[in-house]
């Protein structure tokens, strides 16, 4: 009888090999997609700290411009102070001013409102940059925040809607496309 070579791998059926190949393709595609998405998100989300090119600052600027020119909002009072909920992902790089509007970061709305004698504020919560179908956007919600008088402690948050500032990324810059008003 002949000797059997124990170093060679056992023969696999074509069905197992095909399934393995398909699984490996799926895993490879998934790894590649996640790697590219992460790399692209890091590049696109690199927002030059503390300058006018910051995408979150530009989104707020587009919103203020919209309020100044929209037929409904332009009749309302100009926003002198924009209260923004402090979030290390989105607000660390904001400047303190946009035109004549001052930006104040709030990390504890209750203490801030109490210090103002209980006078409520509109507090803007900014969400991280998102991407889909070739468009980037920054979303934010202006909450009307007041002290909950019934409970004597705590806050009431009223949400009049949200805004989505949409951009395309062209030649290394965010190019404004549109503002979507998702009011109630």
PDB file of C-alpha atoms in Angstrom:
ATOM      1  CA  UNK A   1       0.000   0.000   0.000  1.00  0.00           C
ATOM      2  CA  UNK A   2       1.066   3.536  -0.720  1.00  0.00           C
ATOM      3  CA  UNK A   3       1.875   6.094   1.872  1.00  0.00           C
ATOM      4  CA  UNK A   4      -0.582   8.836   2.485  1.00  0.00           C
ATOM      5  CA  UNK A   5       0.720  12.420   2.538  1.00  0.00           C
ATOM      6  CA  UNK A   6      -0.388  13.838   5.903  1.00  0.00           C
ATOM      7  CA  UNK A   7       0.817  17.355   5.092  1.00  0.00           C
ATOM      8  CA  UNK A   8      -1.804  18.089   2.450  1.00  0.00           C
ATOM      9  CA  UNK A   9      -5.142  19.566   3.526  1.00  0.00           C
ATOM     10  CA  UNK A  10      -8.215  17.357   3.382  1.00  0.00           C
ATOM     11  CA  UNK A  11     -10.240  17.656   0.230  1.00  0.00           C
ATOM     12  CA  UNK A  12     -13.220  20.032   0.541  1.00  0.00           C
ATOM     13  CA  UNK A  13     -16.414  19.775  -1.328  1.00  0.00           C
ATOM     14  CA  UNK A  14     -17.057  22.503  -3.918  1.00  0.00           C
ATOM     15  CA  UNK A  15     -20.129  23.627  -1.934  1.00  0.00           C
ATOM     16  CA  UNK A  16     -18.109  24.356   1.245  1.00  0.00           C
ATOM     17  CA  UNK A  17     -15.430  26.170  -0.747  1.00  0.00           C
ATOM     18  CA  UNK A  18     -18.065  28.319  -2.475  1.00  0.00           C
ATOM     19  CA  UNK A  19     -19.718  29.233   0.838  1.00  0.00           C
ATOM     20  CA  UNK A  20     -16.357  30.066   2.370  1.00  0.00           C
ATOM     21  CA  UNK A  21     -15.435  32.210  -0.619  1.00  0.00           C
ATOM     22  CA  UNK A  22     -18.795  34.056  -0.442  1.00  0.00           C
ATOM     23  CA  UNK A  23     -18.423  34.604   3.314  1.00  0.00           C
ATOM     24  CA  UNK A  24     -14.885  35.939   2.848  1.00  0.00           C
ATOM     25  CA  UNK A  25     -16.080  38.332   0.134  1.00  0.00           C
ATOM     26  CA  UNK A  26     -18.801  39.648   2.433  1.00  0.00           C
ATOM     27  CA  UNK A  27     -16.383  40.071   5.341  1.00  0.00           C
ATOM     28  CA  UNK A  28     -13.780  41.742   3.110  1.00  0.00           C
ATOM     29  CA  UNK A  29     -16.370  44.111   1.668  1.00  0.00           C
ATOM     30  CA  UNK A  30     -17.657  44.950   5.134  1.00  0.00           C
ATOM     31  CA  UNK A  31     -14.155  45.635   6.473  1.00  0.00           C
ATOM     32  CA  UNK A  32     -13.294  47.770   3.443  1.00  0.00           C
ATOM     33  CA  UNK A  33     -16.553  49.720   3.699  1.00  0.00           C
ATOM     34  CA  UNK A  34     -16.136  50.370   7.414  1.00  0.00           C
ATOM     35  CA  UNK A  35     -12.503  51.375   6.966  1.00  0.00           C
ATOM     36  CA  UNK A  36     -13.313  53.809   4.160  1.00  0.00           C
ATOM     37  CA  UNK A  37     -16.355  55.196   5.956  1.00  0.00           C
ATOM     38  CA  UNK A  38     -14.355  55.757   9.126  1.00  0.00           C
ATOM     39  CA  UNK A  39     -11.474  57.344   7.245  1.00  0.00           C
ATOM     40  CA  UNK A  40     -13.803  59.551   5.236  1.00  0.00           C
ATOM     41  CA  UNK A  41     -15.808  60.569   8.293  1.00  0.00           C
ATOM     42  CA  UNK A  42     -12.630  61.537  10.127  1.00  0.00           C
ATOM     43  CA  UNK A  43     -11.488  63.625   7.186  1.00  0.00           C
ATOM     44  CA  UNK A  44     -14.866  65.240   6.604  1.00  0.00           C
ATOM     45  CA  UNK A  45     -15.431  65.837  10.298  1.00  0.00           C
ATOM     46  CA  UNK A  46     -12.046  67.496  10.728  1.00  0.00           C
ATOM     47  CA  UNK A  47     -13.456  70.975  11.089  1.00  0.00           C
ATOM     48  CA  UNK A  48     -10.462  73.285  11.605  1.00  0.00           C
ATOM     49  CA  UNK A  49     -10.881  74.234  15.201  1.00  0.00           C
ATOM     50  CA  UNK A  50     -11.996  77.744  16.134  1.00  0.00           C
ATOM     51  CA  UNK A  51     -12.322  79.365  12.740  1.00  0.00           C
ATOM     52  CA  UNK A  52     -14.971  80.389  10.224  1.00  0.00           C
ATOM     53  CA  UNK A  53     -14.634  77.136   8.241  1.00  0.00           C
ATOM     54  CA  UNK A  54     -16.005  74.989  11.070  1.00  0.00           C
ATOM     55  CA  UNK A  55     -18.992  73.101   9.621  1.00  0.00           C
ATOM     56  CA  UNK A  56     -21.055  73.431  12.825  1.00  0.00           C
ATOM     57  CA  UNK A  57     -20.452  77.175  12.952  1.00  0.00           C
ATOM     58  CA  UNK A  58     -21.384  77.425   9.260  1.00  0.00           C
ATOM     59  CA  UNK A  59     -24.613  75.491   9.908  1.00  0.00           C
ATOM     60  CA  UNK A  60     -25.597  77.964  12.625  1.00  0.00           C
ATOM     61  CA  UNK A  61     -24.652  80.847  10.313  1.00  0.00           C
ATOM     62  CA  UNK A  62     -26.888  79.426   7.555  1.00  0.00           C
ATOM     63  CA  UNK A  63     -29.711  79.154  10.094  1.00  0.00           C
ATOM     64  CA  UNK A  64     -29.267  82.776  11.219  1.00  0.00           C
ATOM     65  CA  UNK A  65     -29.170  83.922   7.569  1.00  0.00           C
ATOM     66  CA  UNK A  66     -32.344  81.918   6.912  1.00  0.00           C
ATOM     67  CA  UNK A  67     -34.070  83.583   9.866  1.00  0.00           C
ATOM     68  CA  UNK A  68     -33.050  87.004   8.570  1.00  0.00           C
ATOM     69  CA  UNK A  69     -34.368  86.425   5.038  1.00  0.00           C
ATOM     70  CA  UNK A  70     -37.328  84.036   5.409  1.00  0.00           C
ATOM     71  CA  UNK A  71     -40.722  85.734   4.996  1.00  0.00           C
ATOM     72  CA  UNK A  72     -41.992  84.369   8.330  1.00  0.00           C
ATOM     73  CA  UNK A  73     -38.869  84.366  10.494  1.00  0.00           C
ATOM     74  CA  UNK A  74     -37.595  87.750   9.318  1.00  0.00           C
ATOM     75  CA  UNK A  75     -40.548  89.351  11.136  1.00  0.00           C
ATOM     76  CA  UNK A  76     -39.300  87.891  14.424  1.00  0.00           C
ATOM     77  CA  UNK A  77     -36.698  89.491  16.645  1.00  0.00           C
ATOM     78  CA  UNK A  78     -33.055  89.088  15.621  1.00  0.00           C
ATOM     79  CA  UNK A  79     -31.249  86.509  17.762  1.00  0.00           C
ATOM     80  CA  UNK A  80     -28.695  88.481  19.791  1.00  0.00           C
ATOM     81  CA  UNK A  81     -27.570  85.474  21.827  1.00  0.00           C
ATOM     82  CA  UNK A  82     -27.571  81.850  20.754  1.00  0.00           C
ATOM     83  CA  UNK A  83     -27.487  79.407  23.676  1.00  0.00           C
ATOM     84  CA  UNK A  84     -25.906  76.128  22.586  1.00  0.00           C
ATOM     85  CA  UNK A  85     -25.877  72.936  24.637  1.00  0.00           C
ATOM     86  CA  UNK A  86     -22.228  72.102  25.244  1.00  0.00           C
ATOM     87  CA  UNK A  87     -21.185  68.839  23.589  1.00  0.00           C
ATOM     88  CA  UNK A  88     -17.544  67.921  23.036  1.00  0.00           C
ATOM     89  CA  UNK A  89     -18.296  66.277  19.662  1.00  0.00           C
ATOM     90  CA  UNK A  90     -19.924  69.311  18.078  1.00  0.00           C
ATOM     91  CA  UNK A  91     -19.358  72.493  20.038  1.00  0.00           C
ATOM     92  CA  UNK A  92     -15.702  72.507  21.131  1.00  0.00           C
ATOM     93  CA  UNK A  93     -14.682  74.247  17.916  1.00  0.00           C
ATOM     94  CA  UNK A  94     -17.365  76.934  17.765  1.00  0.00           C
ATOM     95  CA  UNK A  95     -16.372  80.568  17.857  1.00  0.00           C
ATOM     96  CA  UNK A  96     -18.016  82.928  20.353  1.00  0.00           C
ATOM     97  CA  UNK A  97     -19.707  85.056  17.676  1.00  0.00           C
ATOM     98  CA  UNK A  98     -21.456  84.791  14.334  1.00  0.00           C
ATOM     99  CA  UNK A  99     -21.816  88.299  12.955  1.00  0.00           C
ATOM    100  CA  UNK A 100     -23.611  90.224  15.712  1.00  0.00           C
ATOM    101  CA  UNK A 101     -24.910  87.086  17.447  1.00  0.00           C
ATOM    102  CA  UNK A 102     -23.062  85.919  20.559  1.00  0.00           C
ATOM    103  CA  UNK A 103     -22.777  82.172  21.172  1.00  0.00           C
ATOM    104  CA  UNK A 104     -22.896  80.983  24.776  1.00  0.00           C
ATOM    105  CA  UNK A 105     -22.174  77.345  25.633  1.00  0.00           C
ATOM    106  CA  UNK A 106     -24.427  75.876  28.323  1.00  0.00           C
ATOM    107  CA  UNK A 107     -23.504  72.640  30.075  1.00  0.00           C
ATOM    108  CA  UNK A 108     -26.005  72.928  32.962  1.00  0.00           C
ATOM    109  CA  UNK A 109     -29.235  74.575  31.768  1.00  0.00           C
ATOM    110  CA  UNK A 110     -30.929  74.409  35.175  1.00  0.00           C
ATOM    111  CA  UNK A 111     -28.183  76.333  36.980  1.00  0.00           C
ATOM    112  CA  UNK A 112     -27.925  78.812  34.107  1.00  0.00           C
ATOM    113  CA  UNK A 113     -31.669  79.551  34.086  1.00  0.00           C
ATOM    114  CA  UNK A 114     -31.785  79.807  37.904  1.00  0.00           C
ATOM    115  CA  UNK A 115     -28.947  82.354  37.749  1.00  0.00           C
ATOM    116  CA  UNK A 116     -31.051  84.372  35.275  1.00  0.00           C
ATOM    117  CA  UNK A 117     -33.874  84.594  37.781  1.00  0.00           C
ATOM    118  CA  UNK A 118     -35.801  81.713  36.233  1.00  0.00           C
ATOM    119  CA  UNK A 119     -36.112  83.318  32.792  1.00  0.00           C
ATOM    120  CA  UNK A 120     -36.255  80.565  30.155  1.00  0.00           C
ATOM    121  CA  UNK A 121     -34.004  80.279  27.124  1.00  0.00           C
ATOM    122  CA  UNK A 122     -33.959  78.707  23.695  1.00  0.00           C
ATOM    123  CA  UNK A 123     -31.236  76.079  23.894  1.00  0.00           C
ATOM    124  CA  UNK A 124     -29.863  74.669  20.631  1.00  0.00           C
ATOM    125  CA  UNK A 125     -28.739  71.052  20.640  1.00  0.00           C
ATOM    126  CA  UNK A 126     -26.409  70.293  17.713  1.00  0.00           C
ATOM    127  CA  UNK A 127     -26.048  66.752  16.391  1.00  0.00           C
ATOM    128  CA  UNK A 128     -22.856  65.346  14.818  1.00  0.00           C
ATOM    129  CA  UNK A 129     -22.215  65.625  11.106  1.00  0.00           C
ATOM    130  CA  UNK A 130     -23.993  62.884   9.172  1.00  0.00           C
ATOM    131  CA  UNK A 131     -23.655  61.593   5.601  1.00  0.00           C
ATOM    132  CA  UNK A 132     -25.910  59.790   3.133  1.00  0.00           C
ATOM    133  CA  UNK A 133     -26.338  59.712  -0.658  1.00  0.00           C
ATOM    134  CA  UNK A 134     -23.498  62.134  -1.335  1.00  0.00           C
ATOM    135  CA  UNK A 135     -24.762  64.785   1.091  1.00  0.00           C
ATOM    136  CA  UNK A 136     -23.573  65.829   4.517  1.00  0.00           C
ATOM    137  CA  UNK A 137     -25.792  67.506   7.041  1.00  0.00           C
ATOM    138  CA  UNK A 138     -25.777  69.036  10.476  1.00  0.00           C
ATOM    139  CA  UNK A 139     -29.039  68.795  12.395  1.00  0.00           C
ATOM    140  CA  UNK A 140     -30.025  70.787  15.425  1.00  0.00           C
ATOM    141  CA  UNK A 141     -33.070  71.291  17.598  1.00  0.00           C
ATOM    142  CA  UNK A 142     -33.935  74.554  19.330  1.00  0.00           C
ATOM    143  CA  UNK A 143     -35.522  73.629  22.666  1.00  0.00           C
ATOM    144  CA  UNK A 144     -37.468  76.192  24.643  1.00  0.00           C
ATOM    145  CA  UNK A 145     -36.237  75.471  28.163  1.00  0.00           C
ATOM    146  CA  UNK A 146     -38.016  76.701  31.296  1.00  0.00           C
ATOM    147  CA  UNK A 147     -38.037  75.708  34.943  1.00  0.00           C
ATOM    148  CA  UNK A 148     -40.776  73.213  35.783  1.00  0.00           C
ATOM    149  CA  UNK A 149     -42.877  75.277  38.193  1.00  0.00           C
ATOM    150  CA  UNK A 150     -45.131  72.354  39.185  1.00  0.00           C
ATOM    151  CA  UNK A 151     -42.292  70.203  40.481  1.00  0.00           C
ATOM    152  CA  UNK A 152     -40.236  73.123  41.836  1.00  0.00           C
ATOM    153  CA  UNK A 153     -37.121  71.434  40.486  1.00  0.00           C
ATOM    154  CA  UNK A 154     -36.235  70.338  37.004  1.00  0.00           C
ATOM    155  CA  UNK A 155     -36.697  71.682  33.519  1.00  0.00           C
ATOM    156  CA  UNK A 156     -39.384  71.656  30.860  1.00  0.00           C
ATOM    157  CA  UNK A 157     -38.173  71.216  27.282  1.00  0.00           C
ATOM    158  CA  UNK A 158     -40.487  72.243  24.441  1.00  0.00           C
ATOM    159  CA  UNK A 159     -39.493  71.309  20.919  1.00  0.00           C
ATOM    160  CA  UNK A 160     -40.864  73.528  18.150  1.00  0.00           C
ATOM    161  CA  UNK A 161     -39.168  71.446  15.424  1.00  0.00           C
ATOM    162  CA  UNK A 162     -35.703  70.881  14.027  1.00  0.00           C
ATOM    163  CA  UNK A 163     -33.403  72.070  11.261  1.00  0.00           C
ATOM    164  CA  UNK A 164     -31.163  70.210   8.869  1.00  0.00           C
ATOM    165  CA  UNK A 165     -28.400  72.131   7.085  1.00  0.00           C
ATOM    166  CA  UNK A 166     -27.339  70.124   4.024  1.00  0.00           C
ATOM    167  CA  UNK A 167     -23.940  70.338   2.297  1.00  0.00           C
ATOM    168  CA  UNK A 168     -21.993  68.691  -0.483  1.00  0.00           C
ATOM    169  CA  UNK A 169     -18.251  68.209  -0.123  1.00  0.00           C
ATOM    170  CA  UNK A 170     -16.467  69.742  -3.103  1.00  0.00           C
ATOM    171  CA  UNK A 171     -12.739  70.378  -3.532  1.00  0.00           C
ATOM    172  CA  UNK A 172     -12.055  70.083   0.183  1.00  0.00           C
ATOM    173  CA  UNK A 173     -14.880  72.409   1.253  1.00  0.00           C
ATOM    174  CA  UNK A 174     -18.432  72.062   2.468  1.00  0.00           C
ATOM    175  CA  UNK A 175     -20.725  73.747  -0.044  1.00  0.00           C
ATOM    176  CA  UNK A 176     -24.140  74.757   1.273  1.00  0.00           C
ATOM    177  CA  UNK A 177     -27.031  73.076  -0.592  1.00  0.00           C
ATOM    178  CA  UNK A 178     -30.183  73.804   1.410  1.00  0.00           C
ATOM    179  CA  UNK A 179     -31.770  74.301   4.803  1.00  0.00           C
ATOM    180  CA  UNK A 180     -34.644  72.026   5.752  1.00  0.00           C
ATOM    181  CA  UNK A 181     -37.085  73.377   8.333  1.00  0.00           C
ATOM    182  CA  UNK A 182     -38.852  70.521  10.099  1.00  0.00           C
ATOM    183  CA  UNK A 183     -41.154  72.634  12.234  1.00  0.00           C
ATOM    184  CA  UNK A 184     -44.249  71.361  13.921  1.00  0.00           C
TER     185      UNK A 184
END
